[in-house]
CSV table of C-alpha atoms in Angstrom, one decimal:
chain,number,residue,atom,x,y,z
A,1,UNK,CA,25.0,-78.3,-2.0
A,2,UNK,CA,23.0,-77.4,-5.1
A,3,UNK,CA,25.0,-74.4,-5.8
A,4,UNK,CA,28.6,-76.4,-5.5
A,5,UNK,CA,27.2,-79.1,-8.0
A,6,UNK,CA,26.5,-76.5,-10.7
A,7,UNK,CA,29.8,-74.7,-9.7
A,8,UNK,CA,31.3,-78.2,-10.2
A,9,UNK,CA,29.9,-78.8,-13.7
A,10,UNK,CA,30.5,-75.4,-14.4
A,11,UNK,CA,34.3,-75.6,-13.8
A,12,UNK,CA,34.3,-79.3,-15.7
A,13,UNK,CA,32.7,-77.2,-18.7
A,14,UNK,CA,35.2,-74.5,-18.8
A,15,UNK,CA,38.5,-77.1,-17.6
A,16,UNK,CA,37.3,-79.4,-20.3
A,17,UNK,CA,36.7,-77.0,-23.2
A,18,UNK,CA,39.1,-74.4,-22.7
A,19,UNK,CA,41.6,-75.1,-24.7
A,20,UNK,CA,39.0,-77.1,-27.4
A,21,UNK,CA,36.5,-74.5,-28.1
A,22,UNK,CA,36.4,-70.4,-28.2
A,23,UNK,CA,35.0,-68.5,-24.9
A,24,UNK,CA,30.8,-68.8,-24.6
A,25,UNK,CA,30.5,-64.9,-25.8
A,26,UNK,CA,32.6,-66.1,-29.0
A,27,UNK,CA,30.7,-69.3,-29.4
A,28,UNK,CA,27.2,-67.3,-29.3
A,29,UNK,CA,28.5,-65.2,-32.0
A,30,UNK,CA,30.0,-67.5,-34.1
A,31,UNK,CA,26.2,-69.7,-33.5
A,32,UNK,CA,24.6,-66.4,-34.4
A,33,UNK,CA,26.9,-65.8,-37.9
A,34,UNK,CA,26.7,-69.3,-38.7
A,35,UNK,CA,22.9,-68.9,-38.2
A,36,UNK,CA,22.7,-65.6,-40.9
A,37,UNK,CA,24.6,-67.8,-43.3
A,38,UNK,CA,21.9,-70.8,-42.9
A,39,UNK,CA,19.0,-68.4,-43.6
A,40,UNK,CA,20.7,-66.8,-46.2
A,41,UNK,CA,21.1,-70.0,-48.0
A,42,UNK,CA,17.9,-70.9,-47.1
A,43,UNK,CA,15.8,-68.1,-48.5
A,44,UNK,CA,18.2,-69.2,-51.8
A,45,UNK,CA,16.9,-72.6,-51.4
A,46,UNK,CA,13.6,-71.0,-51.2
A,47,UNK,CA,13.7,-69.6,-54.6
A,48,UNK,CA,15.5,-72.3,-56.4
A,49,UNK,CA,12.5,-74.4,-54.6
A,50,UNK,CA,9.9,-71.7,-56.1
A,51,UNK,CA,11.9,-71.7,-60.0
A,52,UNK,CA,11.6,-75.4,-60.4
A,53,UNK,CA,8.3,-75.5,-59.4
A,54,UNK,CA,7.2,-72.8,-61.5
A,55,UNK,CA,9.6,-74.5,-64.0
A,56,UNK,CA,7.4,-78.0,-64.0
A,57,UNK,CA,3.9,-76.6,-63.4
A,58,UNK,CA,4.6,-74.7,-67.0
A,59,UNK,CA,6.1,-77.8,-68.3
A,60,UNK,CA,3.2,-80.0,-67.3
A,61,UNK,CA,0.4,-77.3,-68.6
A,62,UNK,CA,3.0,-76.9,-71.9
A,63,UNK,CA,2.7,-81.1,-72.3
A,64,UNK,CA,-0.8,-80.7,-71.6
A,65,UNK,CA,-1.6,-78.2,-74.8
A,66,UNK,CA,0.6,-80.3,-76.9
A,67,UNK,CA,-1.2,-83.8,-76.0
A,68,UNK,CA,-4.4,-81.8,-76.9
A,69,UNK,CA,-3.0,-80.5,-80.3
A,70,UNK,CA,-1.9,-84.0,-81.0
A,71,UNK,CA,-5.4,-85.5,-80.6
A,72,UNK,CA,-6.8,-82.7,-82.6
A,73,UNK,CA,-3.9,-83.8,-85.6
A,74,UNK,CA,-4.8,-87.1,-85.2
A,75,UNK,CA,-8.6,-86.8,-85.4
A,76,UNK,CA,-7.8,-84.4,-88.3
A,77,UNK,CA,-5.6,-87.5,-89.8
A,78,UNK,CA,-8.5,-90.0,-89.6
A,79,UNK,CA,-11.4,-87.9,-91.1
A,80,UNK,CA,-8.6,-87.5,-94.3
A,81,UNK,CA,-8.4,-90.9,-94.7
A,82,UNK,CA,-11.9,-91.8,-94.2
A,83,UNK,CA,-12.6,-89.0,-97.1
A,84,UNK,CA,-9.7,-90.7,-99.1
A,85,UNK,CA,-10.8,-93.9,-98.6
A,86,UNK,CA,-14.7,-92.5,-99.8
A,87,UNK,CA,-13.3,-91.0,-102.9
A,88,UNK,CA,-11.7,-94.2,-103.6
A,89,UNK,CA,-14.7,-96.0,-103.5
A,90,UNK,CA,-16.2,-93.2,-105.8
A,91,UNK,CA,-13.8,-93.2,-108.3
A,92,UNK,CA,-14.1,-97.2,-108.6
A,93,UNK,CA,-17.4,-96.9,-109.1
A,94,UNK,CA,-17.5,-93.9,-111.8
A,95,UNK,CA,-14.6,-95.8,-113.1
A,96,UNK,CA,-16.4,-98.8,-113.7
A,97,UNK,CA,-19.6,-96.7,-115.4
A,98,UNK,CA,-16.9,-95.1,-117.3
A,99,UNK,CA,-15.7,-99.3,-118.3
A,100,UNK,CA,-19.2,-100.3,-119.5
A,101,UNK,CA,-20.2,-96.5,-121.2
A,102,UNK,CA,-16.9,-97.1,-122.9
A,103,UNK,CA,-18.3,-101.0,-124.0
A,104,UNK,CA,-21.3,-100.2,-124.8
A,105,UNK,CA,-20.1,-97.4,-127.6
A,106,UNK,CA,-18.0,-100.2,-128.6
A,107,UNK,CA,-20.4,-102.4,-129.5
A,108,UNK,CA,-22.9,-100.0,-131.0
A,109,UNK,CA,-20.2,-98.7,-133.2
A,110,UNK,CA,-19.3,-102.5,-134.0
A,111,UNK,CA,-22.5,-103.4,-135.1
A,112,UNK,CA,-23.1,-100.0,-136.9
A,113,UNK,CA,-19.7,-100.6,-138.9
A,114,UNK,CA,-21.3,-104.3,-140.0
A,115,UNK,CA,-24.1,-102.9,-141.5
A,116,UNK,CA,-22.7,-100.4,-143.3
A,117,UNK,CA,-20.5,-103.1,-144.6
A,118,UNK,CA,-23.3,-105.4,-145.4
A,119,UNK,CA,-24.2,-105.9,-149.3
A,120,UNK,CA,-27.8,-104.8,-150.3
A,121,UNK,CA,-28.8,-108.3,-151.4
A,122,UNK,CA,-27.4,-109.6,-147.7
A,123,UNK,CA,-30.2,-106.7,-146.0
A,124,UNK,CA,-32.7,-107.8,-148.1
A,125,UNK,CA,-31.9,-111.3,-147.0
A,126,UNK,CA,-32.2,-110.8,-143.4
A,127,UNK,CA,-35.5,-111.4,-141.4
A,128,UNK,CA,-37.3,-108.4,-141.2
A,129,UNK,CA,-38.4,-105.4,-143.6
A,130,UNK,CA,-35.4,-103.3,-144.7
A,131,UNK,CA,-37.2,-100.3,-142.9
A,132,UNK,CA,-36.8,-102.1,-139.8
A,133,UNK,CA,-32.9,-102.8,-140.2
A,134,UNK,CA,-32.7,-98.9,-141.4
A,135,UNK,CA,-34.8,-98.0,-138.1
A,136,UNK,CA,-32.0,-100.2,-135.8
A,137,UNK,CA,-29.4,-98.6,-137.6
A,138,UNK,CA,-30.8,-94.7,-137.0
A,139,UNK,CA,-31.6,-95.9,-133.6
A,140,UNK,CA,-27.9,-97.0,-132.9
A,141,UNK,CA,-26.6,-93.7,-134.8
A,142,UNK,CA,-29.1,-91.7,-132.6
A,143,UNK,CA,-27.9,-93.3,-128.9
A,144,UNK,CA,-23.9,-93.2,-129.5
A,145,UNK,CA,-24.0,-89.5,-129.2
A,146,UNK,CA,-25.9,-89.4,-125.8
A,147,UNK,CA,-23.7,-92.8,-124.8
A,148,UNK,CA,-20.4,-90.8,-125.6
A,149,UNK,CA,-21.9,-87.5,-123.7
A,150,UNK,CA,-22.2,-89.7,-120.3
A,151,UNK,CA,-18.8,-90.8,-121.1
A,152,UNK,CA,-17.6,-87.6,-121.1
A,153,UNK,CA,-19.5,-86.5,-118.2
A,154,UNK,CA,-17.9,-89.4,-116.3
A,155,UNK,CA,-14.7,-88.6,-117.8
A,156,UNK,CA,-15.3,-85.0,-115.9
A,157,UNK,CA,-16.1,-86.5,-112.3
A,158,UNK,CA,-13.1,-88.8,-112.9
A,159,UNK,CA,-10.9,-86.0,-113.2
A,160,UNK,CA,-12.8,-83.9,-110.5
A,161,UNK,CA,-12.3,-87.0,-107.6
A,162,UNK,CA,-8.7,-87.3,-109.1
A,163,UNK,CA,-8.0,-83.8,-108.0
A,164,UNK,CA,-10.0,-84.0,-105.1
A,165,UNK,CA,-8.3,-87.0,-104.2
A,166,UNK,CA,-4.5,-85.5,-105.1
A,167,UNK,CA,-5.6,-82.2,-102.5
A,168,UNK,CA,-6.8,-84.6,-100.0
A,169,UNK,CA,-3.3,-86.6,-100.1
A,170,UNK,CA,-1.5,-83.8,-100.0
A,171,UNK,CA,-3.2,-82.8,-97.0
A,172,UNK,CA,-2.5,-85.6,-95.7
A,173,UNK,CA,0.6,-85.8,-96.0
A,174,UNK,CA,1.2,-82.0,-94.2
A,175,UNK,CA,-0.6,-83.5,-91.1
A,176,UNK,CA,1.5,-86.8,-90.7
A,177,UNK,CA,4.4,-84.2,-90.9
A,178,UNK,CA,2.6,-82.2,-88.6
A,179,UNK,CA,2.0,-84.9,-86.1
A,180,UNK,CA,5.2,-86.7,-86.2
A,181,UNK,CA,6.9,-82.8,-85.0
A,182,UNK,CA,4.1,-82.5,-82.1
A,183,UNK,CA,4.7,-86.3,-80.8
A,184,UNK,CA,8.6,-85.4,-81.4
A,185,UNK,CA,7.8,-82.4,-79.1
A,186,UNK,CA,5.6,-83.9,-76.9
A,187,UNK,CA,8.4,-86.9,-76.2
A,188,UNK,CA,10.5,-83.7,-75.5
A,189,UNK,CA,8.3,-82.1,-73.3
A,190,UNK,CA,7.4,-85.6,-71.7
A,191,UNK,CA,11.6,-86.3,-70.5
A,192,UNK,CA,12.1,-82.3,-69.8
A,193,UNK,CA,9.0,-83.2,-67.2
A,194,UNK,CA,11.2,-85.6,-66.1
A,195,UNK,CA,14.3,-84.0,-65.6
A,196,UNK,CA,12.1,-80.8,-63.9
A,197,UNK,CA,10.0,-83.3,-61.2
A,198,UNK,CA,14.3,-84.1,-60.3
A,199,UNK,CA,14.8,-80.7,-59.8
A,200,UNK,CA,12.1,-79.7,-57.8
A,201,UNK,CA,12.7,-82.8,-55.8
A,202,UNK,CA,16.6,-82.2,-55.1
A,203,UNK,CA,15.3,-78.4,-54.7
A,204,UNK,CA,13.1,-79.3,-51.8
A,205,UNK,CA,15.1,-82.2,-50.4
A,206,UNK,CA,18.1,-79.0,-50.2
A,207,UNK,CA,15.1,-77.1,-48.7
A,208,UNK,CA,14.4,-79.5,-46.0
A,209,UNK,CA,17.9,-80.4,-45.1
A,210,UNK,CA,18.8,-76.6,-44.9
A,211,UNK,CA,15.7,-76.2,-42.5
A,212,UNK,CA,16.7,-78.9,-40.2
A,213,UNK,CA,20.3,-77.8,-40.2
A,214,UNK,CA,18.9,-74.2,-39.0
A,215,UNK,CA,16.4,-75.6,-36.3
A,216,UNK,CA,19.7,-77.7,-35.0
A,217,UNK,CA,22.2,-74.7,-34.7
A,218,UNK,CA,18.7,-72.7,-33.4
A,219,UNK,CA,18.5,-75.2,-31.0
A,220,UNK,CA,22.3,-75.1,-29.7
A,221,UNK,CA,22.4,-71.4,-29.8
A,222,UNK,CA,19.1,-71.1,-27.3
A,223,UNK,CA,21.2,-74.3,-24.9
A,224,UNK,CA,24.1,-71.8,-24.9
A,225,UNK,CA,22.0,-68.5,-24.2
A,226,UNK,CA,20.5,-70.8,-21.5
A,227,UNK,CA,23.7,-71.6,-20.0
A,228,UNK,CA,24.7,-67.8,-20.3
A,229,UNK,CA,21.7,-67.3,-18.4
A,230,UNK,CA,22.2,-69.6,-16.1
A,231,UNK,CA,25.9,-68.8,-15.4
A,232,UNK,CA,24.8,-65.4,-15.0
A,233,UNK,CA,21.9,-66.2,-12.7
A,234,UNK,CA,24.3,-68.0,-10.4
A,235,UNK,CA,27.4,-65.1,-10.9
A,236,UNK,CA,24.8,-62.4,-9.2
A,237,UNK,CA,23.9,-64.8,-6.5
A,238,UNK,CA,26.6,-65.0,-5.6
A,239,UNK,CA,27.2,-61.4,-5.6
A,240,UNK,CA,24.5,-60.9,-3.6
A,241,UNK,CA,25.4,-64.1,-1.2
A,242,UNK,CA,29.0,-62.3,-1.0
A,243,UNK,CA,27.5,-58.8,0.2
A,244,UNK,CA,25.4,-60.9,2.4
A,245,UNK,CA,28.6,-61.8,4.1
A,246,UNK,CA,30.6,-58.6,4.5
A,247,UNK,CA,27.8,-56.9,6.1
C-alpha cells in the first residue's frame, strides 16, 4: 500500500511538472551551477565586506589622530594668548613707568629752565642761602641724566615686548590657520566616516542576504538529491521485487 502511495505522488510530481520544469538530473545541475554562481558572488561579497571595513577602521583611527592634533593646536592657541595677554599687561605697565619717567624729566627740566631764568636779585630774594638754591639746582642737573637713562632703558623693554609681542601674534595667527584646516579636515574625515559605516553596512547586509540565498538553494538541492535517492531506492526495489517474481 505504501509503495503505490509513493508511486502515486511520484507520478503526480512528474504529470504535474513535466511540461513546467526540466527533468530532476537537469534540475540538480542547474541547482548545482546556480549554487557556484552564489558562492562566487559570495566570496566577492566577502571582500567588498573586508574593503569597507578595512576602509572605516582606517578612517576612524585617521579621525582619531586628527581630533588629537586638533587638541594639541588648540592647547597651543591658548598658551599664545595667555603669553599675549601677559605681554600686554607688561607693556602697560613699562608703558606707564615710561609716562611718569617721561613727567618727571619734565618737570625737573621745567624748574631747571626757571632758575636759570631767574634775575640775581630775585635768588637773593628767595628764602634760603644762594648756596642752597645752587645745591637744588646741581642736584636737579645731576638726576635728569640718570631719569633720562631709565627712560631709555624702558624705552628698550618697550621695544623688546613689542617685538615679542609682533612674533607671538604672528604665531598666532599660523595656528588659527592651522586649526581652522585640521577641524576642516576633521569635518571631512567625520562625514567620509559616515558614508564608510553605509558601506560596510550595505556590504554586510549584501553579505547576509547572499548567505541566506545559498543556504535556501543548498537546501532545495539536498530535498531534490533526496528525492533522487528516494526514487532510486524505490526503482531497485522494485527491480529486485520484479526478479522476485519471475523466478
Amino acid at each position: 500500500m505504501n509503495n503505490l502511495l509513493f508511486v502515486f505522488f511520484i507520478v503526480i510530481f512528474f504529470t504535474g511538472h513535466a511540461f513546467a520544469d526540466p527533468p530532476l538530473p537537469q534540475q540538480k545541475m542547474d541547482l548545482e551551477a546556480q549554487l557556484n554562481n552564489e558562492t562566487a558572488d559570495k566570496k566577492r561579497l566577502e571582500q567588498q565586506a573586508a574593503k569597507a571595513q578595512k576602509n572605516l577602521d582606517e578612517t576612524r583611527a585617521k579621525m582619531v589622530r586628527t581630533g588629537k592634533r586638533v587638541q594639541r593646536r588648540e592647547k597651543e592657541l591658548h598658551g599664545l594668548e595667555r603669553t599675549i595677554a601677559d605681554l600686554q599687561k607688561e607693556k602697560e605697565a613699562i608703558e606707564k613707568r615710561l609716562n611718569n619717567e617721561q613727567a618727571s624729566i619734565a618737570s625737573l627740566a621745567m624748574a631747571l629752565q626757571r632758575l636759570s631764568r631767574m634775575p640775581p636779585q630775585a635768588m637773593l630774594a628767595r628764602p634760603g642761602t644762594p648756596l642752597k638754591t645752587a645745591q637744588t639746582s646741581m642736584l636737579m642737573k645731576n638726576i635728569i641724566p640718570v631719569i633720562e637713562a631709565k627712560t631709555e632703558t624702558l624705552k628698550i623693554d618697550l621695544e623688546r615686548l613689542e617685538a615679542i609681542e609682533k612674533d607671538t601674534h604672528e604665531k598666532k595667527d599660523a595656528e588659527e590657520k592651522a586649526l581652522a584646516s585640521l577641524q576642516k579636515e576633521q569635518a571631512e574625515l567625520k562625514r567620509l566616516v559616515g558614508q564608510r559605516e553605509k558601506q560596510f553596512r550595505a556590504a554586510n547586509r549584501d553579505l547576509l542576504a547572499k548567505e541566506q540565498e545559498i543556504q535556501r538553494i543548498s537546501l532545495k538541492a539536498k530535498n531534490l538529491e533526496d528525492l533522487v535517492a528516494r526514487l532510486r531506492a524505490h526503482e531497485e526495489e522494485e527491480r529486485t521485487r520484479n526478479a522476485k517474481r519471475t523466478k
